[in-house]
Amino acid sequence: MKLFFLLLLPLFAVAQPSREPLFNSFDGAKIHYDVVGEGKPVVLLHGFMGSGESWKRLPLRQLLVDAGFKVVTLDLRGNGRSDKPHELAAYENDAEARDVMNLMKYLGLTNYDVVGYSRGSIITARLLELDKQVRRGVLGGMGADFTDPNWQRRIEFAQLFQGKAHLYPQYAGALEYARKSGADTLVLGLQQQTQPSTSKAALGRVRQPVLIISGNKDVDNGNPGELAKLFPNSVVATVPEGTHNDTMSKPEFGKEVVSFLTK
């Protein structure tokens, strides 16, 4: 009996969570998603090297459910339990934003809100421009730097994950984290190469209400106040003692987002 259990241990050790539910996106890529709650739909978009699971460990998701929202999370392509194509073309031409739009159509949900954090905010900006079904947007942990297609930080991260880590010792921690977490570093490089930018002029045409929220110690992606000025209809919120890595986990972040979406 003891030998039997010892033989089974490796099987349990390599067991992986189910990828279901999945939906086939516009190009056949399988995208993992999750839906909880009843009411007005809101999509939560995770950041770089994250997944939809990131939101499940934080206060915001349950706060939204309690406030009467149907909350949709997904693993953006290349992350988590979604497909991870190794072709550059799979991430070009707003592929991630199109995944979100197709998922909402698949679920039959219209007039939805979008909450993004960090890289998820960059995708949120694209959705505000591309999808008329987006009612309101929240951009967390983001300044105006992403509006520049030649944003130096993006270029450096693209090169970092293309085998040029020796050029960027300041990002050694990010590379180590990616490897330890089991992320596909090839995909991370592709994501950075194709990361979309939304021009300042395009943001100026966004008519939906937008919340710009960040920690008071977070300027990783530029000045949030400068980003807010680009939107015709925006409000700014600041999370006390918040850094880029911990702001979205603070109760104040969740309360500010829920307050904005329920007005």
PDB file of C-alpha atoms in Angstrom:
ATOM      1  CA  MET A   1       0.000   0.000   0.000  1.00  0.00           C
ATOM      2  CA  LYS A   2       2.826   2.395   0.880  1.00  0.00           C
ATOM      3  CA  LEU A   3       4.486   1.780  -2.502  1.00  0.00           C
ATOM      4  CA  PHE A   4       1.153   2.398  -4.256  1.00  0.00           C
ATOM      5  CA  PHE A   5       0.825   5.855  -2.704  1.00  0.00           C
ATOM      6  CA  LEU A   6       4.450   6.678  -3.484  1.00  0.00           C
ATOM      7  CA  LEU A   7       3.819   5.867  -7.131  1.00  0.00           C
ATOM      8  CA  LEU A   8       0.790   8.152  -7.164  1.00  0.00           C
ATOM      9  CA  LEU A   9       2.576  11.156  -5.662  1.00  0.00           C
ATOM     10  CA  PRO A  10       4.233  12.277  -8.926  1.00  0.00           C
ATOM     11  CA  LEU A  11       0.831  12.216 -10.624  1.00  0.00           C
ATOM     12  CA  PHE A  12      -0.639  14.526  -8.020  1.00  0.00           C
ATOM     13  CA  ALA A  13       2.418  16.758  -8.127  1.00  0.00           C
ATOM     14  CA  VAL A  14       2.019  17.487 -11.839  1.00  0.00           C
ATOM     15  CA  ALA A  15      -1.782  17.786 -11.778  1.00  0.00           C
ATOM     16  CA  GLN A  16      -2.857  21.084 -13.343  1.00  0.00           C
ATOM     17  CA  PRO A  17      -6.102  23.023 -12.780  1.00  0.00           C
ATOM     18  CA  SER A  18      -8.699  22.641 -15.490  1.00  0.00           C
ATOM     19  CA  ARG A  19      -8.532  25.155 -18.296  1.00  0.00           C
ATOM     20  CA  GLU A  20     -12.322  25.243 -18.532  1.00  0.00           C
ATOM     21  CA  PRO A  21     -14.263  27.311 -19.235  1.00  0.00           C
ATOM     22  CA  LEU A  22     -12.757  28.321 -22.568  1.00  0.00           C
ATOM     23  CA  PHE A  23     -14.029  30.156 -25.605  1.00  0.00           C
ATOM     24  CA  ASN A  24     -12.594  30.310 -29.104  1.00  0.00           C
ATOM     25  CA  SER A  25     -11.603  33.853 -30.004  1.00  0.00           C
ATOM     26  CA  PHE A  26     -11.529  35.480 -33.447  1.00  0.00           C
ATOM     27  CA  ASP A  27      -8.441  33.533 -34.594  1.00  0.00           C
ATOM     28  CA  GLY A  28      -9.181  30.260 -32.830  1.00  0.00           C
ATOM     29  CA  ALA A  29      -7.090  31.016 -29.739  1.00  0.00           C
ATOM     30  CA  LYS A  30      -8.661  29.461 -26.654  1.00  0.00           C
ATOM     31  CA  ILE A  31      -9.193  31.988 -23.873  1.00  0.00           C
ATOM     32  CA  HIS A  32      -9.902  31.034 -20.259  1.00  0.00           C
ATOM     33  CA  TYR A  33     -12.512  33.120 -18.458  1.00  0.00           C
ATOM     34  CA  ASP A  34     -14.593  33.181 -15.291  1.00  0.00           C
ATOM     35  CA  VAL A  35     -17.918  34.836 -14.389  1.00  0.00           C
ATOM     36  CA  VAL A  36     -19.362  35.506 -10.924  1.00  0.00           C
ATOM     37  CA  GLY A  37     -22.247  37.582  -9.636  1.00  0.00           C
ATOM     38  CA  GLU A  38     -25.417  38.963 -11.163  1.00  0.00           C
ATOM     39  CA  GLY A  39     -26.141  42.432 -12.479  1.00  0.00           C
ATOM     40  CA  LYS A  40     -24.340  45.025 -14.560  1.00  0.00           C
ATOM     41  CA  PRO A  41     -21.321  43.505 -16.334  1.00  0.00           C
ATOM     42  CA  VAL A  42     -17.763  44.591 -15.578  1.00  0.00           C
ATOM     43  CA  VAL A  43     -14.529  43.111 -16.940  1.00  0.00           C
ATOM     44  CA  LEU A  44     -11.311  43.030 -14.897  1.00  0.00           C
ATOM     45  CA  LEU A  45      -8.051  43.047 -16.890  1.00  0.00           C
ATOM     46  CA  HIS A  46      -4.842  41.922 -15.231  1.00  0.00           C
ATOM     47  CA  GLY A  47      -1.349  43.277 -15.680  1.00  0.00           C
ATOM     48  CA  PHE A  48       1.875  41.992 -17.237  1.00  0.00           C
ATOM     49  CA  MET A  49       2.861  38.497 -16.075  1.00  0.00           C
ATOM     50  CA  GLY A  50      -0.536  38.182 -14.364  1.00  0.00           C
ATOM     51  CA  SER A  51      -3.781  36.327 -15.011  1.00  0.00           C
ATOM     52  CA  GLY A  52      -7.423  36.473 -14.059  1.00  0.00           C
ATOM     53  CA  GLU A  53      -6.475  34.638 -10.870  1.00  0.00           C
ATOM     54  CA  SER A  54      -4.774  37.840  -9.708  1.00  0.00           C
ATOM     55  CA  TRP A  55      -8.165  39.474  -9.147  1.00  0.00           C
ATOM     56  CA  LYS A  56      -9.586  36.513  -7.244  1.00  0.00           C
ATOM     57  CA  ARG A  57      -7.132  37.101  -4.405  1.00  0.00           C
ATOM     58  CA  LEU A  58      -7.984  40.801  -4.058  1.00  0.00           C
ATOM     59  CA  PRO A  59     -10.887  42.709  -2.420  1.00  0.00           C
ATOM     60  CA  LEU A  60     -12.221  44.381  -5.585  1.00  0.00           C
ATOM     61  CA  ARG A  61     -13.809  41.319  -7.184  1.00  0.00           C
ATOM     62  CA  GLN A  62     -15.992  40.492  -4.183  1.00  0.00           C
ATOM     63  CA  LEU A  63     -16.778  44.161  -3.550  1.00  0.00           C
ATOM     64  CA  LEU A  64     -18.161  44.398  -7.087  1.00  0.00           C
ATOM     65  CA  VAL A  65     -20.242  41.243  -6.667  1.00  0.00           C
ATOM     66  CA  ASP A  66     -21.628  42.595  -3.395  1.00  0.00           C
ATOM     67  CA  ALA A  67     -22.467  45.879  -5.155  1.00  0.00           C
ATOM     68  CA  GLY A  68     -24.584  44.096  -7.762  1.00  0.00           C
ATOM     69  CA  PHE A  69     -22.186  43.513 -10.643  1.00  0.00           C
ATOM     70  CA  LYS A  70     -21.605  40.482 -12.850  1.00  0.00           C
ATOM     71  CA  VAL A  71     -17.798  40.244 -12.817  1.00  0.00           C
ATOM     72  CA  VAL A  72     -15.905  38.762 -15.774  1.00  0.00           C
ATOM     73  CA  THR A  73     -12.227  37.891 -15.501  1.00  0.00           C
ATOM     74  CA  LEU A  74     -10.082  36.309 -18.175  1.00  0.00           C
ATOM     75  CA  ASP A  75      -6.529  35.234 -18.794  1.00  0.00           C
ATOM     76  CA  LEU A  76      -5.372  37.455 -21.628  1.00  0.00           C
ATOM     77  CA  ARG A  77      -3.796  35.423 -24.416  1.00  0.00           C
ATOM     78  CA  GLY A  78      -0.285  34.334 -23.523  1.00  0.00           C
ATOM     79  CA  ASN A  79      -1.136  34.155 -19.822  1.00  0.00           C
ATOM     80  CA  GLY A  80      -2.513  31.710 -17.293  1.00  0.00           C
ATOM     81  CA  ARG A  81      -4.777  29.015 -18.726  1.00  0.00           C
ATOM     82  CA  SER A  82      -5.307  30.694 -22.100  1.00  0.00           C
ATOM     83  CA  ASP A  83      -3.430  29.682 -25.244  1.00  0.00           C
ATOM     84  CA  LYS A  84       0.127  30.974 -25.568  1.00  0.00           C
ATOM     85  CA  PRO A  85       0.908  31.311 -29.279  1.00  0.00           C
ATOM     86  CA  HIS A  86       4.572  31.679 -30.186  1.00  0.00           C
ATOM     87  CA  GLU A  87       3.963  33.794 -33.283  1.00  0.00           C
ATOM     88  CA  LEU A  88       4.281  37.579 -33.236  1.00  0.00           C
ATOM     89  CA  ALA A  89       1.200  37.928 -35.445  1.00  0.00           C
ATOM     90  CA  ALA A  90      -0.964  36.364 -32.724  1.00  0.00           C
ATOM     91  CA  TYR A  91      -0.481  39.457 -30.547  1.00  0.00           C
ATOM     92  CA  GLU A  92      -0.642  42.169 -33.197  1.00  0.00           C
ATOM     93  CA  ASN A  93      -3.565  44.371 -34.262  1.00  0.00           C
ATOM     94  CA  ASP A  94      -5.227  44.703 -30.861  1.00  0.00           C
ATOM     95  CA  ALA A  95      -5.554  40.947 -30.424  1.00  0.00           C
ATOM     96  CA  GLU A  96      -6.064  41.192 -26.661  1.00  0.00           C
ATOM     97  CA  ALA A  97      -8.732  43.893 -26.898  1.00  0.00           C
ATOM     98  CA  ARG A  98     -10.463  41.875 -29.598  1.00  0.00           C
ATOM     99  CA  ASP A  99     -10.431  38.841 -27.287  1.00  0.00           C
ATOM    100  CA  VAL A 100     -12.312  40.862 -24.677  1.00  0.00           C
ATOM    101  CA  MET A 101     -14.822  42.147 -27.226  1.00  0.00           C
ATOM    102  CA  ASN A 102     -15.426  38.650 -28.591  1.00  0.00           C
ATOM    103  CA  LEU A 103     -15.768  37.183 -25.107  1.00  0.00           C
ATOM    104  CA  MET A 104     -18.444  39.720 -24.167  1.00  0.00           C
ATOM    105  CA  LYS A 105     -20.335  38.941 -27.361  1.00  0.00           C
ATOM    106  CA  TYR A 106     -19.995  35.217 -26.623  1.00  0.00           C
ATOM    107  CA  LEU A 107     -21.448  35.800 -23.140  1.00  0.00           C
ATOM    108  CA  GLY A 108     -24.208  38.027 -24.539  1.00  0.00           C
ATOM    109  CA  LEU A 109     -23.157  40.974 -22.358  1.00  0.00           C
ATOM    110  CA  THR A 110     -23.502  44.575 -23.524  1.00  0.00           C
ATOM    111  CA  ASN A 111     -22.975  48.031 -22.009  1.00  0.00           C
ATOM    112  CA  TYR A 112     -20.132  46.825 -19.840  1.00  0.00           C
ATOM    113  CA  ASP A 113     -17.499  48.536 -17.702  1.00  0.00           C
ATOM    114  CA  VAL A 114     -13.786  47.743 -17.836  1.00  0.00           C
ATOM    115  CA  VAL A 115     -11.252  47.896 -15.013  1.00  0.00           C
ATOM    116  CA  GLY A 116      -7.591  47.500 -15.896  1.00  0.00           C
ATOM    117  CA  TYR A 117      -4.427  47.632 -13.873  1.00  0.00           C
ATOM    118  CA  SER A 118      -0.944  48.284 -15.226  1.00  0.00           C
ATOM    119  CA  ARG A 119      -0.769  46.607 -18.650  1.00  0.00           C
ATOM    120  CA  GLY A 120      -4.476  45.866 -18.279  1.00  0.00           C
ATOM    121  CA  SER A 121      -5.019  49.628 -18.330  1.00  0.00           C
ATOM    122  CA  ILE A 122      -3.306  49.825 -21.706  1.00  0.00           C
ATOM    123  CA  ILE A 123      -5.798  47.288 -23.062  1.00  0.00           C
ATOM    124  CA  THR A 124      -8.633  49.188 -21.360  1.00  0.00           C
ATOM    125  CA  ALA A 125      -7.623  52.320 -23.258  1.00  0.00           C
ATOM    126  CA  ARG A 126      -7.869  50.399 -26.516  1.00  0.00           C
ATOM    127  CA  LEU A 127     -11.350  49.146 -25.601  1.00  0.00           C
ATOM    128  CA  LEU A 128     -12.512  52.672 -24.796  1.00  0.00           C
ATOM    129  CA  GLU A 129     -11.625  53.626 -28.354  1.00  0.00           C
ATOM    130  CA  LEU A 130     -12.643  50.443 -30.176  1.00  0.00           C
ATOM    131  CA  ASP A 131     -15.830  49.203 -28.528  1.00  0.00           C
ATOM    132  CA  LYS A 132     -18.986  51.327 -28.296  1.00  0.00           C
ATOM    133  CA  GLN A 133     -20.340  48.824 -25.770  1.00  0.00           C
ATOM    134  CA  VAL A 134     -17.856  50.038 -23.132  1.00  0.00           C
ATOM    135  CA  ARG A 135     -19.756  52.258 -20.712  1.00  0.00           C
ATOM    136  CA  ARG A 136     -16.996  53.360 -18.318  1.00  0.00           C
ATOM    137  CA  GLY A 137     -13.314  52.642 -17.854  1.00  0.00           C
ATOM    138  CA  VAL A 138     -10.883  52.460 -14.932  1.00  0.00           C
ATOM    139  CA  LEU A 139      -7.164  52.786 -15.599  1.00  0.00           C
ATOM    140  CA  GLY A 140      -5.113  51.766 -12.577  1.00  0.00           C
ATOM    141  CA  GLY A 141      -1.364  52.057 -12.095  1.00  0.00           C
ATOM    142  CA  MET A 142      -0.863  53.951 -15.329  1.00  0.00           C
ATOM    143  CA  GLY A 143       0.452  57.321 -16.474  1.00  0.00           C
ATOM    144  CA  ALA A 144       0.581  58.809 -19.961  1.00  0.00           C
ATOM    145  CA  ASP A 145       3.833  57.154 -21.093  1.00  0.00           C
ATOM    146  CA  PHE A 146       2.091  54.317 -22.977  1.00  0.00           C
ATOM    147  CA  THR A 147       0.684  56.811 -25.493  1.00  0.00           C
ATOM    148  CA  ASP A 148       4.158  56.934 -27.057  1.00  0.00           C
ATOM    149  CA  PRO A 149       4.651  53.997 -29.471  1.00  0.00           C
ATOM    150  CA  ASN A 150       8.394  54.320 -28.820  1.00  0.00           C
ATOM    151  CA  TRP A 151       8.032  54.205 -25.040  1.00  0.00           C
ATOM    152  CA  GLN A 152      11.513  53.338 -23.816  1.00  0.00           C
ATOM    153  CA  ARG A 153      10.352  51.165 -20.926  1.00  0.00           C
ATOM    154  CA  ARG A 154       8.331  48.983 -23.317  1.00  0.00           C
ATOM    155  CA  ILE A 155      11.285  48.635 -25.669  1.00  0.00           C
ATOM    156  CA  GLU A 156      13.595  47.677 -22.815  1.00  0.00           C
ATOM    157  CA  PHE A 157      11.205  44.996 -21.544  1.00  0.00           C
ATOM    158  CA  ALA A 158      10.809  43.618 -25.063  1.00  0.00           C
ATOM    159  CA  GLN A 159      14.571  43.266 -25.345  1.00  0.00           C
ATOM    160  CA  LEU A 160      14.841  41.877 -21.818  1.00  0.00           C
ATOM    161  CA  PHE A 161      12.666  38.916 -22.776  1.00  0.00           C
ATOM    162  CA  GLN A 162      14.423  38.509 -26.124  1.00  0.00           C
ATOM    163  CA  GLY A 163      17.622  37.354 -24.457  1.00  0.00           C
ATOM    164  CA  LYS A 164      19.243  40.741 -23.857  1.00  0.00           C
ATOM    165  CA  ALA A 165      18.993  40.728 -20.074  1.00  0.00           C
ATOM    166  CA  HIS A 166      22.658  41.704 -19.789  1.00  0.00           C
ATOM    167  CA  LEU A 167      21.741  45.151 -21.097  1.00  0.00           C
ATOM    168  CA  TYR A 168      19.199  45.771 -18.326  1.00  0.00           C
ATOM    169  CA  PRO A 169      20.500  44.654 -14.917  1.00  0.00           C
ATOM    170  CA  GLN A 170      17.883  46.934 -13.301  1.00  0.00           C
ATOM    171  CA  TYR A 171      15.189  44.484 -14.454  1.00  0.00           C
ATOM    172  CA  ALA A 172      16.868  41.332 -13.156  1.00  0.00           C
ATOM    173  CA  GLY A 173      14.161  40.930 -10.517  1.00  0.00           C
ATOM    174  CA  ALA A 174      11.394  40.980 -13.132  1.00  0.00           C
ATOM    175  CA  LEU A 175      13.127  38.317 -15.213  1.00  0.00           C
ATOM    176  CA  GLU A 176      13.728  36.129 -12.161  1.00  0.00           C
ATOM    177  CA  TYR A 177      10.092  36.461 -11.119  1.00  0.00           C
ATOM    178  CA  ALA A 178       8.908  35.474 -14.597  1.00  0.00           C
ATOM    179  CA  ARG A 179      11.058  32.350 -14.588  1.00  0.00           C
ATOM    180  CA  LYS A 180      10.098  31.295 -11.064  1.00  0.00           C
ATOM    181  CA  SER A 181       6.403  31.794 -11.742  1.00  0.00           C
ATOM    182  CA  GLY A 182       6.575  29.561 -14.808  1.00  0.00           C
ATOM    183  CA  ALA A 183       5.670  32.319 -17.264  1.00  0.00           C
ATOM    184  CA  ASP A 184       6.491  31.770 -20.927  1.00  0.00           C
ATOM    185  CA  THR A 185       9.300  34.292 -21.386  1.00  0.00           C
ATOM    186  CA  LEU A 186       9.139  34.041 -25.185  1.00  0.00           C
ATOM    187  CA  VAL A 187       5.494  35.097 -25.045  1.00  0.00           C
ATOM    188  CA  LEU A 188       6.304  37.934 -22.642  1.00  0.00           C
ATOM    189  CA  GLY A 189       8.728  39.298 -25.217  1.00  0.00           C
ATOM    190  CA  LEU A 190       6.118  39.055 -27.964  1.00  0.00           C
ATOM    191  CA  GLN A 191       3.588  40.865 -25.798  1.00  0.00           C
ATOM    192  CA  GLN A 192       5.975  43.734 -25.226  1.00  0.00           C
ATOM    193  CA  GLN A 193       6.925  43.938 -28.895  1.00  0.00           C
ATOM    194  CA  THR A 194       3.278  44.266 -29.920  1.00  0.00           C
ATOM    195  CA  GLN A 195       1.952  46.191 -26.927  1.00  0.00           C
ATOM    196  CA  PRO A 196      -0.523  48.732 -28.278  1.00  0.00           C
ATOM    197  CA  SER A 197      -0.323  52.462 -27.737  1.00  0.00           C
ATOM    198  CA  THR A 198      -3.301  54.795 -27.889  1.00  0.00           C
ATOM    199  CA  SER A 199      -2.469  58.286 -29.086  1.00  0.00           C
ATOM    200  CA  LYS A 200      -3.213  61.362 -27.011  1.00  0.00           C
ATOM    201  CA  ALA A 201      -5.533  62.539 -29.770  1.00  0.00           C
ATOM    202  CA  ALA A 202      -7.490  59.261 -29.605  1.00  0.00           C
ATOM    203  CA  LEU A 203      -7.842  59.501 -25.829  1.00  0.00           C
ATOM    204  CA  GLY A 204      -9.141  63.019 -26.315  1.00  0.00           C
ATOM    205  CA  ARG A 205     -12.040  61.594 -28.338  1.00  0.00           C
ATOM    206  CA  VAL A 206     -13.132  59.208 -25.573  1.00  0.00           C
ATOM    207  CA  ARG A 207     -16.464  60.370 -24.209  1.00  0.00           C
ATOM    208  CA  GLN A 208     -17.036  57.695 -21.582  1.00  0.00           C
ATOM    209  CA  PRO A 209     -16.356  58.524 -17.921  1.00  0.00           C
ATOM    210  CA  VAL A 210     -12.879  57.367 -16.874  1.00  0.00           C
ATOM    211  CA  LEU A 211     -11.299  56.877 -13.466  1.00  0.00           C
ATOM    212  CA  ILE A 212      -7.515  57.211 -13.216  1.00  0.00           C
ATOM    213  CA  ILE A 213      -6.343  55.599  -9.980  1.00  0.00           C
ATOM    214  CA  SER A 214      -2.868  54.893  -8.643  1.00  0.00           C
ATOM    215  CA  GLY A 215      -0.836  54.708  -5.478  1.00  0.00           C
ATOM    216  CA  ASN A 216       0.725  57.914  -4.266  1.00  0.00           C
ATOM    217  CA  LYS A 217       4.141  56.262  -4.540  1.00  0.00           C
ATOM    218  CA  ASP A 218       3.644  54.932  -8.064  1.00  0.00           C
ATOM    219  CA  VAL A 219       5.189  56.642 -11.075  1.00  0.00           C
ATOM    220  CA  ASP A 220       6.425  53.456 -12.772  1.00  0.00           C
ATOM    221  CA  ASN A 221       4.414  54.161 -15.924  1.00  0.00           C
ATOM    222  CA  GLY A 222       4.412  57.937 -15.882  1.00  0.00           C
ATOM    223  CA  ASN A 223       2.329  60.599 -14.185  1.00  0.00           C
ATOM    224  CA  PRO A 224      -1.335  59.591 -13.633  1.00  0.00           C
ATOM    225  CA  GLY A 225      -2.391  63.243 -13.464  1.00  0.00           C
ATOM    226  CA  GLU A 226      -1.049  63.834 -16.965  1.00  0.00           C
ATOM    227  CA  LEU A 227      -3.015  60.841 -18.224  1.00  0.00           C
ATOM    228  CA  ALA A 228      -6.225  62.146 -16.645  1.00  0.00           C
ATOM    229  CA  LYS A 229      -5.841  65.457 -18.488  1.00  0.00           C
ATOM    230  CA  LEU A 230      -5.990  63.630 -21.837  1.00  0.00           C
ATOM    231  CA  PHE A 231      -9.553  62.386 -21.260  1.00  0.00           C
ATOM    232  CA  PRO A 232     -12.448  64.850 -21.610  1.00  0.00           C
ATOM    233  CA  ASN A 233     -14.398  63.161 -18.797  1.00  0.00           C
ATOM    234  CA  SER A 234     -12.066  61.830 -16.118  1.00  0.00           C
ATOM    235  CA  VAL A 235     -11.628  61.805 -12.355  1.00  0.00           C
ATOM    236  CA  VAL A 236      -8.485  61.027 -10.369  1.00  0.00           C
ATOM    237  CA  ALA A 237      -8.141  58.968  -7.195  1.00  0.00           C
ATOM    238  CA  THR A 238      -4.992  58.272  -5.186  1.00  0.00           C
ATOM    239  CA  VAL A 239      -4.412  55.329  -2.857  1.00  0.00           C
ATOM    240  CA  PRO A 240      -2.401  56.294   0.232  1.00  0.00           C
ATOM    241  CA  GLU A 241       0.944  54.543   0.698  1.00  0.00           C
ATOM    242  CA  GLY A 242       0.403  52.649  -2.539  1.00  0.00           C
ATOM    243  CA  THR A 243       3.200  51.416  -4.775  1.00  0.00           C
ATOM    244  CA  HIS A 244       2.766  49.944  -8.230  1.00  0.00           C
ATOM    245  CA  ASN A 245       2.957  46.406  -6.870  1.00  0.00           C
ATOM    246  CA  ASP A 246       0.550  46.693  -3.946  1.00  0.00           C
ATOM    247  CA  THR A 247      -2.031  49.391  -4.773  1.00  0.00           C
ATOM    248  CA  MET A 248      -4.611  47.074  -6.327  1.00  0.00           C
ATOM    249  CA  SER A 249      -4.561  44.856  -3.231  1.00  0.00           C
ATOM    250  CA  LYS A 250      -5.501  47.683  -0.863  1.00  0.00           C
ATOM    251  CA  PRO A 251      -9.119  48.075   0.305  1.00  0.00           C
ATOM    252  CA  GLU A 252      -9.029  51.766  -0.652  1.00  0.00           C
ATOM    253  CA  PHE A 253      -8.455  50.805  -4.283  1.00  0.00           C
ATOM    254  CA  GLY A 254     -11.516  48.556  -4.338  1.00  0.00           C
ATOM    255  CA  LYS A 255     -13.717  51.106  -2.594  1.00  0.00           C
ATOM    256  CA  GLU A 256     -12.739  53.888  -5.014  1.00  0.00           C
ATOM    257  CA  VAL A 257     -13.444  51.713  -8.058  1.00  0.00           C
ATOM    258  CA  VAL A 258     -16.820  50.525  -6.758  1.00  0.00           C
ATOM    259  CA  SER A 259     -17.795  54.093  -5.839  1.00  0.00           C
ATOM    260  CA  PHE A 260     -16.962  55.274  -9.364  1.00  0.00           C
ATOM    261  CA  LEU A 261     -18.818  52.442 -11.104  1.00  0.00           C
ATOM    262  CA  THR A 262     -21.957  52.800  -8.977  1.00  0.00           C
ATOM    263  CA  LYS A 263     -22.440  56.544  -9.480  1.00  0.00           C
TER     264      LYS A 263
END
